Tab-separated table of C-alpha atoms in Angstrom:
chain	number	residue	atom	x	y	z
E	1285	MET	CA	25.105	80.976	12.625
E	1286	GLY	CA	28.360	81.690	14.432
E	1287	ARG	CA	30.946	79.258	15.697
E	1288	THR	CA	30.488	76.010	17.601
E	1289	VAL	CA	32.605	75.654	20.747
E	1290	VAL	CA	32.803	72.116	22.178
E	1291	VAL	CA	34.401	72.205	25.617
E	1292	GLY	CA	36.025	69.391	27.596
E	1293	ASP	CA	35.335	68.034	31.079
E	1294	LEU	CA	34.681	70.874	33.528
E	1295	HIS	CA	34.354	69.172	36.937
E	1296	GLY	CA	33.160	72.362	38.597
E	1297	CYS	CA	35.861	74.605	37.103
E	1298	ARG	CA	33.609	77.569	36.428
E	1299	ASP	CA	36.401	80.150	36.400
E	1300	GLU	CA	38.319	78.279	33.723
E	1301	LEU	CA	35.176	78.061	31.604
E	1302	GLU	CA	34.892	81.835	31.891
E	1303	ASP	CA	38.562	82.120	30.922
E	1304	LEU	CA	38.092	79.923	27.867
E	1305	LEU	CA	34.995	81.755	26.658
E	1306	GLY	CA	36.858	85.023	27.004
E	1307	HIS	CA	39.898	83.601	25.221
E	1308	VAL	CA	37.880	82.580	22.152
E	1309	GLY	CA	35.772	85.751	22.217
E	1310	PHE	CA	32.534	83.821	22.653
E	1311	GLY	CA	29.662	86.045	21.595
E	1312	ALA	CA	26.207	86.382	20.112
E	1313	GLY	CA	25.547	83.729	17.505
E	1314	ASP	CA	28.135	81.297	18.880
E	1315	ARG	CA	26.908	78.101	20.514
E	1316	LEU	CA	28.384	76.157	23.395
E	1317	ILE	CA	28.488	72.353	23.639
E	1318	SER	CA	29.891	70.318	26.545
E	1319	VAL	CA	31.131	66.720	26.688
E	1320	GLY	CA	29.755	66.372	30.237
E	1321	ASP	CA	31.265	65.726	33.670
E	1322	LEU	CA	30.248	69.166	34.840
E	1323	VAL	CA	30.544	68.348	38.526
E	1324	VAL	CA	32.622	66.641	41.255
E	1325	ARG	CA	36.263	67.352	42.218
E	1326	GLY	CA	36.229	71.060	41.299
E	1327	PRO	CA	35.259	74.111	43.373
E	1328	ASP	CA	31.973	75.349	41.881
E	1329	PRO	CA	29.597	72.727	40.457
E	1330	ALA	CA	26.479	74.876	40.828
E	1331	GLY	CA	28.149	77.911	39.257
E	1332	THR	CA	29.432	75.816	36.374
E	1333	ILE	CA	25.933	74.579	35.585
E	1334	ASP	CA	24.508	78.095	35.906
E	1335	LEU	CA	27.096	79.470	33.467
E	1336	LEU	CA	26.271	76.760	30.941
E	1337	ARG	CA	22.567	77.471	31.349
E	1338	LYS	CA	23.204	81.190	30.885
E	1339	HIS	CA	24.751	80.464	27.485
E	1340	HIS	CA	22.031	77.946	26.545
E	1341	ALA	CA	24.668	75.242	26.249
E	1342	ARG	CA	23.900	71.758	25.024
E	1343	VAL	CA	25.516	69.104	27.200
E	1344	VAL	CA	25.830	65.315	27.072
E	1345	ARG	CA	25.535	63.202	30.199
E	1346	GLY	CA	28.830	62.207	31.779
E	1347	ASN	CA	29.525	59.402	34.210
E	1348	HIS	CA	29.548	61.798	37.181
E	1349	GLU	CA	26.124	63.217	36.324
E	1350	ASP	CA	24.872	59.684	35.785
E	1351	ARG	CA	26.009	58.483	39.199
E	1352	LEU	CA	24.470	61.455	40.988
E	1353	LEU	CA	21.194	61.074	39.110
E	1354	ARG	CA	21.026	57.357	39.879
E	1355	TYR	CA	21.604	58.176	43.540
E	1356	ARG	CA	18.866	60.799	43.557
E	1357	GLN	CA	16.348	58.707	41.634
E	1358	ALA	CA	16.940	55.339	43.309
E	1359	PRO	CA	14.267	53.739	45.512
E	1360	PRO	CA	15.106	53.753	49.234
E	1361	GLY	CA	17.846	51.294	50.090
E	1362	THR	CA	19.060	50.841	46.515
E	1363	ALA	CA	21.028	54.038	45.862
E	1364	PRO	CA	24.712	53.745	44.911
E	1365	GLN	CA	27.229	54.733	47.554
E	1366	LEU	CA	28.625	58.238	47.210
E	1367	GLY	CA	32.014	59.523	48.279
E	1368	SER	CA	32.507	62.725	50.235
E	1369	LEU	CA	33.090	64.836	47.103
E	1370	GLN	CA	29.886	63.581	45.532
E	1371	ARG	CA	27.927	64.257	48.713
E	1372	GLU	CA	29.224	67.834	48.649
E	1373	VAL	CA	27.801	68.240	45.140
E	1374	VAL	CA	24.439	66.813	46.199
E	1375	ARG	CA	24.268	69.434	48.960
E	1376	ALA	CA	25.316	72.259	46.616
E	1377	LEU	CA	22.837	71.679	43.796
E	1378	ARG	CA	19.326	73.122	43.698
E	1379	ARG	CA	16.214	72.077	41.815
E	1380	ARG	CA	17.184	73.980	38.663
E	1381	HIS	CA	20.526	72.154	38.565
E	1382	TRP	CA	18.960	68.717	39.003
E	1383	ASP	CA	16.374	69.463	36.327
E	1384	PHE	CA	19.170	70.462	33.955
E	1385	LEU	CA	21.230	67.352	34.677
E	1386	GLY	CA	18.194	65.137	34.276
E	1387	SER	CA	17.571	66.498	30.784
E	1388	LEU	CA	21.003	65.623	29.373
E	1389	PRO	CA	21.149	63.230	26.387
E	1390	LEU	CA	23.776	60.541	25.848
E	1391	TRP	CA	24.974	62.063	22.588
E	1392	ILE	CA	24.495	65.175	20.476
E	1393	ASP	CA	24.639	65.186	16.675
E	1394	LEU	CA	25.902	68.265	14.833
E	1395	PRO	CA	25.403	67.266	11.180
E	1396	GLU	CA	26.544	70.622	9.806
E	1397	HIS	CA	30.001	69.758	11.198
E	1398	ASP	CA	29.732	65.987	10.514
E	1399	LEU	CA	30.227	65.743	14.270
E	1400	ARG	CA	28.853	63.737	17.173
E	1401	VAL	CA	29.570	64.577	20.811
E	1402	VAL	CA	29.684	61.817	23.443
E	1403	HIS	CA	31.123	61.784	26.935
E	1404	ALA	CA	33.546	58.853	26.885
E	1405	GLY	CA	33.363	57.077	23.528
E	1406	VAL	CA	31.786	54.199	21.658
E	1407	ASP	CA	32.172	50.546	20.818
E	1408	PRO	CA	33.589	50.903	17.281
E	1409	ALA	CA	31.784	47.737	16.182
E	1410	LEU	CA	28.265	49.064	16.823
E	1411	PRO	CA	26.084	51.869	15.416
E	1412	ILE	CA	25.147	54.617	17.843
E	1413	GLU	CA	21.612	53.288	18.353
E	1414	ARG	CA	23.003	49.996	19.709
E	1415	GLN	CA	25.579	51.488	22.067
E	1416	SER	CA	24.992	50.796	25.740
E	1417	PRO	CA	24.661	53.901	27.924
E	1418	ARG	CA	27.463	52.518	30.083
E	1419	THR	CA	29.832	52.408	27.110
E	1420	LEU	CA	28.975	55.952	26.034
E	1421	MET	CA	29.743	57.288	29.509
E	1422	TYR	CA	32.614	55.068	30.696
E	1423	VAL	CA	34.620	53.436	27.875
E	1424	ARG	CA	38.336	54.125	27.537
E	1425	SER	CA	39.810	51.263	25.572
E	1426	ILE	CA	39.146	48.088	23.597
E	1427	GLY	CA	40.218	44.789	25.138
E	1428	LEU	CA	41.999	41.964	23.386
E	1429	SER	CA	38.615	40.262	22.994
E	1430	GLY	CA	37.351	43.279	21.051
E	1431	ALA	CA	34.961	44.352	23.816
E	1432	PRO	CA	34.924	47.903	25.227
E	1433	GLU	CA	36.665	48.351	28.574
E	1434	GLU	CA	36.487	51.106	31.166
E	1435	ARG	CA	40.129	50.895	32.218
E	1436	ARG	CA	43.009	52.430	30.302
E	1437	GLY	CA	44.214	49.630	28.073
E	1438	PRO	CA	46.802	49.501	25.286
E	1439	ILE	CA	44.205	49.996	22.530
E	1440	LEU	CA	42.255	53.242	22.789
E	1441	TRP	CA	38.766	52.954	21.296
E	1442	GLY	CA	39.423	55.997	19.094
E	1443	GLU	CA	42.208	54.145	17.302
E	1444	GLN	CA	39.673	51.640	15.963
E	1445	TYR	CA	36.762	53.969	15.240
E	1446	VAL	CA	36.506	54.699	11.505
E	1447	GLY	CA	33.531	57.107	11.305
E	1448	PRO	CA	31.715	58.982	10.032
E	1449	PRO	CA	30.719	61.074	11.881
E	1450	HIS	CA	33.714	62.514	13.671
E	1451	LEU	CA	33.418	61.996	17.441
E	1452	VAL	CA	34.445	64.535	20.071
E	1453	PHE	CA	34.707	63.152	23.597
E	1454	GLY	CA	36.147	63.670	27.066
E	1455	HIS	CA	36.390	61.404	30.134
E	1456	ASN	CA	39.922	60.056	29.597
E	1457	ALA	CA	42.053	62.909	30.931
E	1458	LEU	CA	45.474	63.170	29.323
E	1459	GLU	CA	48.077	65.914	29.179
E	1460	ARG	CA	47.398	66.570	25.492
E	1461	PRO	CA	44.310	66.087	23.289
E	1462	GLN	CA	43.773	62.668	21.764
E	1463	ILE	CA	44.038	62.946	17.992
E	1464	HIS	CA	42.616	60.041	15.972
E	1465	PRO	CA	41.521	59.980	12.316
E	1466	TYR	CA	37.810	60.204	13.188
E	1467	ALA	CA	37.824	61.141	16.885
E	1468	THR	CA	39.216	63.869	19.131
E	1469	GLY	CA	39.541	63.662	22.912
E	1470	ILE	CA	39.497	67.042	24.626
E	1471	ASP	CA	39.757	66.196	28.348
E	1472	THR	CA	43.148	67.652	29.239
E	1473	GLY	CA	42.713	67.481	32.993
E	1474	CYS	CA	41.711	70.994	33.994
E	1475	VAL	CA	40.596	69.932	37.471
E	1476	TYR	CA	43.968	68.186	37.971
E	1477	GLY	CA	45.878	71.381	37.230
E	1478	GLY	CA	46.130	70.806	33.482
E	1479	ARG	CA	44.233	72.758	30.859
E	1480	LEU	CA	40.641	73.264	29.702
E	1481	THR	CA	40.441	72.479	25.993
E	1482	ALA	CA	37.777	73.138	23.369
E	1483	MET	CA	37.252	72.464	19.683
E	1484	VAL	CA	36.165	75.622	17.876
E	1485	LEU	CA	34.595	75.268	14.426
E	1486	ARG	CA	33.327	77.952	12.079
E	1487	ALA	CA	29.840	77.595	10.586
E	1488	GLY	CA	29.790	74.494	8.373
E	1489	GLU	CA	33.417	73.596	9.118
E	1490	HIS	CA	34.371	69.933	9.590
E	1491	PRO	CA	37.199	68.760	11.857
E	1492	PRO	CA	40.423	68.767	9.833
E	1493	PRO	CA	42.654	65.692	9.357
E	1494	PRO	CA	44.945	64.650	12.211
E	1495	GLU	CA	47.952	66.605	11.000
E	1496	ASP	CA	45.906	69.839	11.119
E	1497	ARG	CA	43.589	69.022	14.037
E	1498	MET	CA	45.363	71.213	16.561
E	1499	SER	CA	44.432	74.247	14.456
E	1500	VAL	CA	40.825	74.000	15.716
E	1501	LEU	CA	41.724	73.244	19.353
E	1502	VAL	CA	42.226	75.979	21.936
E	1503	SER	CA	42.941	75.771	25.649
E	1504	VAL	CA	43.481	77.793	28.794
E	1505	PRO	CA	45.476	76.756	31.864
E	1506	ALA	CA	43.849	75.725	35.113
E	1507	ARG	CA	44.103	78.446	37.732
E	1508	ARG	CA	45.347	75.831	40.183
E	1509	THR	CA	45.218	72.135	40.977
E	1510	TYR	CA	41.842	71.390	42.545
E	1511	TYR	CA	42.159	67.612	42.776
E	1512	PRO	CA	45.610	65.957	42.826
E	1513	ARG	CA	45.928	62.918	40.600
């Protein structure tokens, strides 16, 4: 087996995904994993999904996929409201894209790397089987009560998560990767004009400790700002 490349939130940035795969020399035997949020805000949601499918990528469900799927699957009169950007994605996607999005799991385990991939994070107090789907796709912080919260609070959930396994996640876009003892956040805001970041591990390699974590993270710059923050 080759390397494992876990890539951050794409939001329709197909060109930057191509740039990153070229930068790491992605080739036969390597495998591609995504933390989700493939669509909305960026220029090419359909092309992004097609490129992931071409490389047989494994992808977890992000909050943007979840909202679009709930809209598409809802009984008449009960669908969530969509904004203009989301409606553009609905018009752009074809059956193969919807089938792909509908197949996405909430987490992916990679035991050979002692790694679990989720979109947003976890409640550190609960095992994975007891996590709510909402938490896995939306959490950012832990409130003073100890409950997971979707807003950006003073206590990031990764600061309290003690593992194992090591968690790789996206969702909470920051200028630099989030480095915690047992968790790594790799959403560095590509769609906002930041960078597209990935964790690249050799066969059987585990994420290194925080002081060495950047050695397994690579990134490429966004070609432009697609969605101002």
